[in-house]
């Protein structure tokens, strides 16, 4: 059995739009639910340009009780086989400043999606979790049995939802669930039509570097060069967003074919650590632009090094990341240089 009709909650966002492209190109049909809180309808127009029109949109807020009935009806009418859930707030700093908002959005959005899937009789769910659930407790490479201890409210919403989904799968064997623990998604679709478009000043390294390269920001700050890593800067497992998106199709297919997988966790990473200085150098080569930077103090809450052991996904999903840091930089740059102001140019 294949899952053909997929609800994509948060499908207009950075990762969601790439997931939609991979689904459509694999011959599936998508119903996107998005409130465009941190995304643009233009992203879905671009998805259609790349991969055709098999995507419907329901503009609604999964976390707003006033929208719940409309969502349940639309999901039921769509007759889905399952869902990919990427709807939620995701800025670490903001979650520290406004923790209650993070819990009040990320958890209820998940409750409503589960309710809609129950109503539709489609108990197959792929959840967008994060490597942030591991916190700073493990030596890298970290596998899925690693200790869990997120260090901020955003990360705790991911962990709480994972735990709830494990409880759900234990209580009702009809549910099949994957918790996908993303490492650091970067890059963009090779067409240059969709990519990351952060609101305001970027928090994350790659969008920041890209905006410096394109001349929108003057200078990058390297948050600490005194970590116990090979060059003193932080080491992360950057993964090309198209590889990551393909991992969602593999996860949906795995759930559809397994009789009773329960809830299963997967790391989606490359298994390779890249330092901040290495990322700057790679982006410089790909863009042929200067990337001025200065080393500053460490950022609060940052860890020295984390990268994945991705073997479980390779073994059970038949998926592995194939794109290199050079591909990530080249594709990120193509998107950024063609769309210097993201989707706002349209
Ligand atoms: C962060 C979040 C993580 C979230 C992920 C989403 C924290 C502690 N973690 O991961 O929960 O899932 O984003 O992609 O915020 N860096 C700089 N200068 C910058 C920005 C970053 O030097 O302007 C460095 C950081 O210190 C780090 C590396 O670049 O070593 C990557 O940072 P970032 O892209 O923000 O990702 P994470 O912190 O790994």
PDB file of C-alpha atoms in Angstrom, residues 11 21 56 70 191-192 228 261 268 303 323 335:
ATOM      1  CA  UNK A  11       3.182  23.044   3.984  1.00  0.00           C
ATOM      2  CA  UNK A  21       7.613  19.270  -4.151  1.00  0.00           C
ATOM      3  CA  UNK A  56      -4.754  22.176  -2.504  1.00  0.00           C
ATOM      4  CA  UNK A  70     -13.380  23.858   9.405  1.00  0.00           C
ATOM      5  CA  UNK A 191      15.417  25.529  -9.341  1.00  0.00           C
ATOM      6  CA  UNK A 192      16.079  28.559  -7.096  1.00  0.00           C
ATOM      7  CA  UNK A 228      36.830  22.373  21.944  1.00  0.00           C
ATOM      8  CA  UNK A 261       5.498   0.033  13.555  1.00  0.00           C
ATOM      9  CA  UNK A 268      17.658  12.971   9.536  1.00  0.00           C
ATOM     10  CA  UNK A 303      26.661  23.712  22.274  1.00  0.00           C
ATOM     11  CA  UNK A 323      24.042  16.253  -1.156  1.00  0.00           C
ATOM     12  CA  UNK A 335      17.768  30.968  -4.195  1.00  0.00           C
TER      13      UNK A 335
END
